[in-house]
Amino acid sequence: MYENLDELRQEALQCKNCGLHAGRHNVVFGTGRPDAKIMLIGEGPGENEDLQGEPFVGRSGQLMDKMLEYAGFSRKTNVYIANMVKCRPPQNRDPAPDEITACLPWLRGQVSILRPAIIVCVGRIAATSLIQKDFKVTKQHGQFIQRGSTLMMGTFHPAALLRNPASKPAAMEDLLALAAKARELGILP
Ligand code: URA
């Protein structure tokens, strides 16, 4: 068992559990507050993330940061952000099921160290992997689902919002519902 996120990260930096390690510039482990009670989980690093070693730093990440900020959240103050897979899939293709499985121990480690009260699955890949196999983001976004001591919620991926801005208001509602829930739980002032 790992004591803290830094120890887990050091180990993850050496990972060769799947073929994605061969093409990576960086393992994109995760970022944000180590004491966050809210964790956001995306799909996998894109080009910018691979080059910088940090999740959601490209165009879609900038949109996500802006929306999070509006709802009272930021990676600097109160959330932790990670991905299903820590290495970039070539040409930004979806991570394959065996790659997700190979990477799962790192995500499990992050969740067991952080013990988040709420996990937000950002996009289809995270929601179908972690909430429900046939999760439909367009229909089920914004709903809180209790799993043990953790609340789970699925929402739109910011890349999908860039392709389809008509979904932005619904995505913003999800984050405002997240803020309301966080206040209810005493996580947000
Ligand atoms: N998309 C994701 O799902 N994760 C990132 O880190 C960047 C883009």
XYZ file of N, CA and C and ligand atoms in Angstrom:
575
model
N 0.834 -1.207 0.000
C 0.000 0.000 0.000
C 0.869 1.257 0.000
N 0.410 2.253 -0.721
C 1.167 3.512 -0.773
C 0.621 4.488 0.262
N 1.535 5.227 0.852
C 1.188 6.171 1.920
C 0.531 7.432 1.372
N 1.051 7.892 0.230
C 0.544 9.168 -0.285
C 0.670 9.211 -1.813
N 0.107 10.268 -2.394
C 0.048 10.372 -3.851
C 1.441 10.478 -4.470
N 2.378 11.134 -3.770
C 3.726 11.285 -4.326
C 4.418 9.934 -4.481
N 4.253 9.087 -3.461
C 4.839 7.738 -3.525
C 4.231 6.952 -4.688
N 2.905 7.052 -4.808
C 2.200 6.332 -5.876
C 2.644 6.864 -7.243
N 2.792 8.172 -7.341
C 3.223 8.791 -8.603
C 4.615 8.288 -9.006
N 5.524 8.244 -8.058
C 6.890 7.794 -8.356
C 6.872 6.406 -8.989
N 6.014 5.542 -8.450
C 5.892 4.182 -8.961
C 5.246 4.190 -10.356
N 4.205 5.012 -10.516
C 3.484 5.067 -11.792
C 4.390 5.570 -12.924
N 5.348 6.421 -12.569
C 6.239 6.974 -13.600
C 7.053 5.882 -14.288
N 7.195 4.733 -13.621
C 7.978 3.618 -14.180
C 7.100 2.634 -14.958
N 5.778 2.871 -14.989
C 4.822 1.836 -15.435
C 5.032 1.415 -16.891
N 4.999 0.086 -17.083
C 4.974 -0.474 -18.439
C 3.885 -1.547 -18.514
N 2.773 -1.291 -17.824
C 1.701 -2.288 -17.753
C 0.996 -2.513 -19.086
N 1.105 -1.552 -20.011
C 0.465 -1.737 -21.320
C 1.311 -1.073 -22.394
N 0.904 -1.270 -23.645
C 1.689 -0.789 -24.782
C 1.785 0.731 -24.884
N 0.888 1.440 -24.220
C 0.896 2.907 -24.351
C 2.194 3.523 -23.821
N 2.896 2.803 -22.966
C 4.121 3.390 -22.386
C 5.149 3.704 -23.477
N 5.100 2.923 -24.570
C 6.138 3.036 -25.598
C 6.122 4.406 -26.283
N 4.939 4.996 -26.414
C 4.849 6.253 -27.158
C 4.787 7.495 -26.297
N 4.920 7.347 -25.009
C 4.666 8.510 -24.151
C 5.888 9.423 -23.995
N 5.602 10.720 -23.811
C 6.645 11.639 -23.335
C 6.602 11.702 -21.816
N 5.398 11.687 -21.275
C 5.219 11.743 -19.823
C 4.082 10.829 -19.384
N 4.202 10.280 -18.196
C 3.061 9.674 -17.522
C 2.268 10.835 -16.936
N 0.987 10.905 -17.322
C 0.141 11.995 -16.815
C -0.633 11.441 -15.622
N -0.026 11.579 -14.463
C -0.530 10.894 -13.271
C -1.798 11.550 -12.732
N -1.741 12.854 -12.485
C -2.895 13.556 -11.925
C -2.423 14.851 -11.316
N -3.384 15.726 -11.027
C -3.011 17.024 -10.483
C -4.124 17.547 -9.591
N -3.784 18.481 -8.743
C -4.799 19.092 -7.883
C -4.438 18.935 -6.435
N -5.437 19.126 -5.576
C -5.206 19.102 -4.137
C -5.144 17.670 -3.613
N -4.119 17.330 -2.867
C -4.049 15.982 -2.293
C -5.094 15.773 -1.192
N -5.709 16.878 -0.721
C -6.762 16.753 0.294
C -8.153 17.011 -0.301
N -8.247 16.969 -1.632
C -9.536 17.241 -2.287
C -10.569 16.191 -1.906
N -11.799 16.627 -1.746
C -12.899 15.693 -1.481
C -13.687 15.422 -2.764
N -13.305 16.124 -3.827
C -13.947 15.926 -5.130
C -12.879 15.554 -6.144
N -13.135 14.467 -6.855
C -12.168 13.997 -7.851
C -12.861 13.959 -9.208
N -12.194 14.487 -10.215
C -12.701 14.405 -11.585
C -11.837 13.424 -12.360
N -12.486 12.558 -13.114
C -11.749 11.551 -13.860
C -12.115 11.639 -15.340
N -11.110 11.941 -16.160
C -11.295 12.025 -17.601
C -10.921 10.722 -18.277
N -10.577 10.855 -19.539
C -10.360 9.672 -20.366
C -8.876 9.315 -20.415
N -8.105 10.188 -21.017
C -6.671 9.942 -21.128
C -6.014 11.181 -21.676
N -4.693 11.274 -21.534
C -3.997 12.473 -21.997
C -4.068 12.633 -23.509
N -4.158 13.888 -23.952
C -3.978 14.221 -25.358
C -2.544 14.678 -25.575
N -2.340 15.342 -26.705
C -0.966 15.740 -27.056
C -0.352 16.711 -26.039
N -1.117 17.762 -25.697
C -0.574 18.761 -24.758
C -0.292 18.156 -23.392
N -1.213 17.299 -22.955
C -1.057 16.670 -21.647
C 0.166 15.765 -21.638
N 0.347 15.019 -22.724
C 1.509 14.128 -22.852
C 2.816 14.927 -22.795
N 2.805 16.093 -23.453
C 4.028 16.902 -23.488
C 4.290 17.595 -22.150
N 3.207 17.995 -21.470
C 3.396 18.755 -20.221
C 3.315 17.902 -18.959
N 2.784 16.688 -19.084
C 2.702 15.796 -17.912
C 1.587 16.148 -16.951
N 0.610 16.939 -17.424
C -0.499 17.327 -16.548
C -1.828 17.139 -17.290
N -2.868 16.633 -16.579
C -4.143 16.413 -17.261
C -4.876 17.707 -17.610
N -5.645 17.660 -18.681
C -6.550 18.743 -19.080
C -5.851 20.099 -19.127
N -4.802 20.191 -19.924
C -4.131 21.488 -20.116
C -4.321 22.036 -21.536
N -4.965 21.257 -22.416
C -5.204 21.721 -23.787
C -6.490 22.539 -23.858
N -7.036 22.643 -25.059
C -8.242 23.466 -25.260
C -9.413 22.992 -24.411
N -9.615 21.677 -24.386
C -10.772 21.194 -23.627
C -10.539 21.400 -22.129
N -9.283 21.266 -21.695
C -8.965 21.506 -20.287
C -9.206 22.944 -19.883
N -8.892 23.861 -20.813
C -9.117 25.280 -20.498
C -10.603 25.565 -20.336
N -11.414 24.921 -21.181
C -12.868 25.081 -21.039
C -13.335 24.487 -19.701
N -12.808 23.297 -19.383
C -13.212 22.661 -18.126
C -12.833 23.539 -16.927
N -11.618 24.087 -16.947
C -11.176 24.958 -15.849
C -12.105 26.159 -15.682
N -12.502 26.744 -16.831
C -13.374 27.927 -16.795
C -14.723 27.580 -16.169
N -15.264 26.440 -16.571
C -16.570 26.022 -16.052
C -16.471 25.645 -14.572
N -15.378 24.964 -14.216
C -15.178 24.611 -12.804
C -15.102 25.864 -11.949
N -14.332 26.830 -12.436
C -14.138 28.092 -11.709
C -15.483 28.778 -11.448
N -16.339 28.788 -12.463
C -17.654 29.432 -12.335
C -18.477 28.764 -11.229
N -18.281 27.459 -11.050
C -19.037 26.727 -10.034
C -18.341 26.746 -8.667
N -17.157 27.365 -8.598
C -16.470 27.469 -7.297
C -15.363 26.449 -7.079
N -14.920 25.831 -8.177
C -13.884 24.797 -8.053
C -12.633 25.177 -8.844
N -11.498 24.662 -8.397
C -10.284 24.759 -9.214
C -9.283 23.712 -8.750
N -8.383 23.365 -9.651
C -7.368 22.365 -9.305
C -6.427 22.895 -8.222
N -6.327 24.211 -8.101
C -5.450 24.788 -7.067
C -6.082 24.735 -5.682
N -7.424 24.793 -5.629
C -8.054 24.960 -4.308
C -8.816 23.754 -3.781
N -9.527 23.007 -4.634
C -10.425 22.020 -4.025
C -10.777 20.785 -4.859
N -10.143 20.555 -5.984
C -10.408 19.292 -6.693
C -9.104 18.604 -7.067
N -9.233 17.315 -7.338
C -8.114 16.546 -7.876
C -8.573 15.983 -9.223
N -7.687 16.015 -10.214
C -8.057 15.613 -11.574
C -7.122 14.511 -12.064
N -7.712 13.439 -12.564
C -6.903 12.354 -13.128
C -7.627 11.798 -14.349
N -7.050 10.805 -14.951
C -7.631 10.170 -16.134
C -7.717 8.661 -15.948
N -8.550 8.019 -16.792
C -8.632 6.554 -16.765
C -7.282 5.944 -17.135
N -6.654 6.475 -18.189
C -5.311 5.994 -18.552
C -4.321 7.149 -18.433
N -3.134 6.800 -17.992
C -2.132 7.828 -17.658
C -1.177 8.125 -18.813
N -1.262 7.343 -19.882
C -0.396 7.585 -21.045
C -1.266 7.841 -22.271
N -0.775 8.676 -23.175
C -1.573 9.104 -24.321
C -1.798 7.978 -25.328
N -3.055 7.700 -25.654
C -3.316 6.770 -26.763
C -2.942 7.456 -28.086
N -2.337 6.723 -29.020
C -1.913 7.337 -30.280
C -3.091 7.987 -31.010
N -2.831 9.125 -31.631
C -3.850 9.897 -32.366
C -5.101 10.170 -31.518
N -4.940 10.189 -30.218
C -6.060 10.460 -29.303
C -7.232 9.492 -29.480
N -6.940 8.271 -29.929
C -8.035 7.292 -30.018
C -8.509 6.974 -28.596
N -9.725 6.357 -28.519
C -10.219 5.918 -27.214
C -9.234 4.914 -26.627
N -9.009 4.972 -25.316
C -8.198 3.903 -24.717
C -8.924 2.566 -24.846
N -8.175 1.504 -25.154
C -8.778 0.180 -25.325
C -9.102 -0.403 -23.939
N -10.105 -1.313 -23.891
C -10.474 -1.894 -22.589
C -9.277 -2.516 -21.857
N -8.370 -3.162 -22.583
C -7.231 -3.780 -21.870
C -6.255 -2.717 -21.350
N -6.198 -1.572 -22.023
C -5.346 -0.483 -21.520
C -5.963 0.130 -20.260
N -7.285 0.268 -20.272
C -7.976 0.800 -19.078
C -7.755 -0.146 -17.903
N -7.901 -1.449 -18.167
C -7.715 -2.436 -17.096
C -6.286 -2.404 -16.569
N -5.318 -2.284 -17.480
C -3.910 -2.276 -17.070
C -3.582 -1.061 -16.214
N -4.291 0.030 -16.463
C -4.012 1.292 -15.757
C -4.818 1.432 -14.468
N -5.825 0.578 -14.304
C -6.761 0.723 -13.180
C -6.094 0.714 -11.799
N -5.040 -0.077 -11.585
C -4.422 -0.046 -10.248
C -3.961 1.350 -9.825
N -3.526 2.169 -10.784
C -3.083 3.529 -10.427
C -4.270 4.375 -10.000
N -5.365 4.260 -10.742
C -6.568 5.026 -10.399
C -7.127 4.554 -9.057
N -7.152 3.234 -8.874
C -7.635 2.699 -7.591
C -6.784 3.229 -6.447
N -5.476 3.258 -6.663
C -4.558 3.782 -5.648
C -4.866 5.239 -5.336
N -5.091 6.020 -6.389
C -5.407 7.441 -6.180
C -6.701 7.588 -5.372
N -7.713 6.786 -5.735
C -9.001 6.890 -5.036
C -8.847 6.450 -3.581
N -8.046 5.392 -3.334
C -7.973 4.932 -1.944
C -7.135 5.870 -1.081
N -6.219 6.616 -1.670
C -5.477 7.616 -0.885
C -6.341 8.867 -0.661
N -6.989 9.332 -1.729
C -7.780 10.571 -1.629
C -9.079 10.378 -0.844
N -9.687 9.222 -0.975
C -11.021 8.953 -0.415
C -12.004 10.097 -0.716
N -12.217 10.356 -2.011
C -13.107 11.473 -2.352
C -14.549 11.182 -1.939
N -15.256 12.240 -1.553
C -16.685 12.098 -1.247
C -17.484 12.007 -2.540
N -16.999 12.700 -3.570
C -17.691 12.708 -4.871
C -16.688 12.473 -5.999
N -17.029 11.553 -6.888
C -16.227 11.331 -8.101
C -17.060 11.763 -9.303
N -16.502 12.645 -10.114
C -17.182 13.067 -11.341
C -16.494 12.392 -12.524
N -17.258 11.599 -13.258
C -16.739 10.952 -14.459
C -16.946 11.905 -15.629
N -15.843 12.356 -16.197
C -15.905 13.366 -17.253
C -15.887 12.650 -18.606
N -17.085 12.472 -19.162
C -17.196 11.838 -20.473
C -17.538 10.363 -20.420
N -17.829 9.847 -21.617
C -18.335 8.476 -21.758
C -17.356 7.416 -21.260
N -16.091 7.555 -21.586
C -15.143 6.489 -21.246
C -15.076 6.281 -19.728
N -14.976 7.368 -18.979
C -14.914 7.233 -17.516
C -16.253 6.759 -16.961
N -17.355 7.322 -17.480
C -18.673 6.965 -16.935
C -19.030 5.503 -17.210
N -18.702 5.007 -18.419
C -19.031 3.605 -18.719
C -18.069 2.656 -18.001
N -16.859 3.115 -17.705
C -15.904 2.259 -16.994
C -16.208 2.205 -15.501
N -16.674 3.331 -14.941
C -16.736 3.428 -13.477
C -18.153 3.442 -12.908
N -19.135 3.887 -13.700
C -20.491 3.969 -13.128
C -21.344 2.803 -13.609
N -21.444 2.679 -14.911
C -22.376 1.681 -15.472
C -21.967 1.441 -16.919
N -21.861 0.163 -17.304
C -21.346 -0.224 -18.629
C -22.032 0.509 -19.785
N -23.361 0.690 -19.636
C -24.099 1.311 -20.742
C -24.533 2.743 -20.394
N -23.750 3.400 -19.562
C -24.064 4.788 -19.169
C -24.193 5.674 -20.397
N -25.275 6.443 -20.447
C -25.479 7.376 -21.569
C -25.362 8.797 -21.038
N -24.272 9.453 -21.388
C -24.006 10.792 -20.840
C -25.151 11.756 -21.156
N -25.659 11.692 -22.390
C -26.700 12.662 -22.775
C -27.975 12.481 -21.946
N -28.229 11.253 -21.469
C -29.457 10.997 -20.701
C -29.214 11.038 -19.190
N -28.042 10.565 -18.747
C -27.852 10.341 -17.307
C -26.914 11.351 -16.639
N -26.442 12.334 -17.409
C -25.525 13.320 -16.835
C -26.173 14.037 -15.652
N -25.345 14.370 -14.683
C -25.835 15.177 -13.556
C -26.523 14.400 -12.453
N -26.748 13.096 -12.666
C -27.409 12.308 -11.619
C -26.373 11.795 -10.630
N -26.665 11.900 -9.345
C -25.756 11.367 -8.324
C -26.132 9.932 -8.003
N -25.125 9.086 -7.981
C -25.343 7.668 -7.710
C -24.442 7.273 -6.547
N -25.041 6.739 -5.489
C -24.250 6.358 -4.315
C -23.562 5.013 -4.557
N -22.250 4.975 -4.364
C -21.491 3.712 -4.449
C -20.647 3.596 -3.193
N -21.107 2.782 -2.248
C -20.432 2.717 -0.957
C -20.505 4.082 -0.302
N -19.339 4.592 0.106
C -19.347 5.899 0.775
C -19.103 7.035 -0.220
N -19.103 6.716 -1.512
C -18.793 7.733 -2.529
C -20.003 8.020 -3.405
N -20.180 9.291 -3.731
C -21.205 9.668 -4.715
C -20.523 9.768 -6.074
N -21.159 9.219 -7.088
C -20.604 9.283 -8.439
C -21.556 10.108 -9.317
N -20.964 10.811 -10.252
C -21.781 11.549 -11.224
C -21.064 11.536 -12.573
N -21.809 11.421 -13.649
C -21.221 11.505 -14.985
C -21.624 12.823 -15.624
N -20.702 13.400 -16.371
C -21.049 14.633 -17.093
C -20.357 14.640 -18.450
N -20.635 15.678 -19.221
C -20.091 15.797 -20.576
C -18.579 15.989 -20.545
N -17.908 15.444 -21.542
C -16.478 15.709 -21.711
C -16.336 17.083 -22.380
N -15.387 17.919 -21.911
C -15.262 19.247 -22.525
C -14.951 19.196 -24.020
N -14.286 18.141 -24.494
C -14.033 18.027 -25.943
C -15.360 17.884 -26.684
N -16.316 17.179 -26.068
C -17.652 17.043 -26.673
C -18.357 18.397 -26.678
N -18.107 19.203 -25.636
C -18.738 20.534 -25.571
C -18.154 21.472 -26.627
N -16.867 21.285 -26.932
C -16.259 22.110 -27.986
C -16.852 21.737 -29.346
N -17.145 20.451 -29.524
C -17.759 20.005 -30.787
C -19.224 20.397 -30.838
N -19.875 20.388 -29.679
C -21.313 20.631 -29.626
C -21.653 21.608 -28.490
N -21.436 22.897 -28.751
C -21.633 23.904 -27.693
C -23.065 23.946 -27.158
N -24.019 23.378 -27.879
C -25.408 23.383 -27.400
C -25.545 22.645 -26.064
N -24.594 21.758 -25.759
C -24.663 21.017 -24.485
C -24.015 21.762 -23.321
N -23.413 22.920 -23.610
C -22.704 23.634 -22.531
C -23.601 24.003 -21.346
N -24.820 24.553 -21.594
C -25.653 24.903 -20.428
C -25.958 23.687 -19.550
N -26.223 22.542 -20.168
C -26.515 21.333 -19.381
C -25.285 20.916 -18.574
N -24.108 21.037 -19.186
C -22.871 20.670 -18.483
C -22.618 21.614 -17.311
N -22.946 22.903 -17.532
C -22.759 23.883 -16.451
C -23.704 23.583 -15.302
N -24.940 23.187 -15.646
C -25.918 22.793 -14.599
C -25.373 21.653 -13.761
N -24.700 20.692 -14.424
C -24.132 19.550 -13.686
C -23.121 20.044 -12.652
N -22.273 20.988 -13.070
C -21.240 21.475 -12.150
C -21.857 22.330 -11.037
N -22.932 23.023 -11.351
C -23.615 23.791 -10.297
C -24.317 22.834 -9.323
N -24.840 21.725 -9.848
C -25.437 20.706 -8.974
C -24.345 20.069 -8.101
N -23.165 19.916 -8.682
C -22.022 19.395 -7.918
C -21.679 20.350 -6.765
N -21.685 21.650 -7.062
C -21.377 22.641 -6.025
C -22.447 22.609 -4.925
N -23.710 22.484 -5.323
C -24.791 22.430 -4.334
C -24.628 21.198 -3.444
N -24.302 20.073 -4.067
C -24.100 18.836 -3.304
C -22.896 18.982 -2.365
N -21.844 19.615 -2.866
C -20.639 19.799 -2.041
C -20.947 20.675 -0.830
N -21.799 21.677 -1.030
C -22.186 22.536 0.104
C -22.997 21.738 1.108
N -23.905 20.937 0.572
C -24.747 20.083 1.434
C -23.860 19.170 2.290
N -22.773 18.691 1.709
C -21.887 17.766 2.432
C -20.827 18.495 3.259
N -20.859 19.822 3.202
C -19.883 20.608 3.969
C -18.501 20.648 3.362
N -18.412 20.329 2.065
C -17.108 20.343 1.367
C -16.804 21.742 0.841
N -17.843 22.445 0.415
C -17.680 23.828 -0.066
C -18.317 24.748 0.972
N -17.724 25.910 1.218
C -18.331 26.856 2.155
C -19.640 27.430 1.601
N -9.053 14.714 -22.291
C -9.060 13.903 -21.207
O -9.947 13.085 -21.040
N -8.081 14.034 -20.337
C -7.089 14.933 -20.463
O -6.239 14.984 -19.586
C -7.115 15.770 -21.586
C -8.086 15.647 -22.495
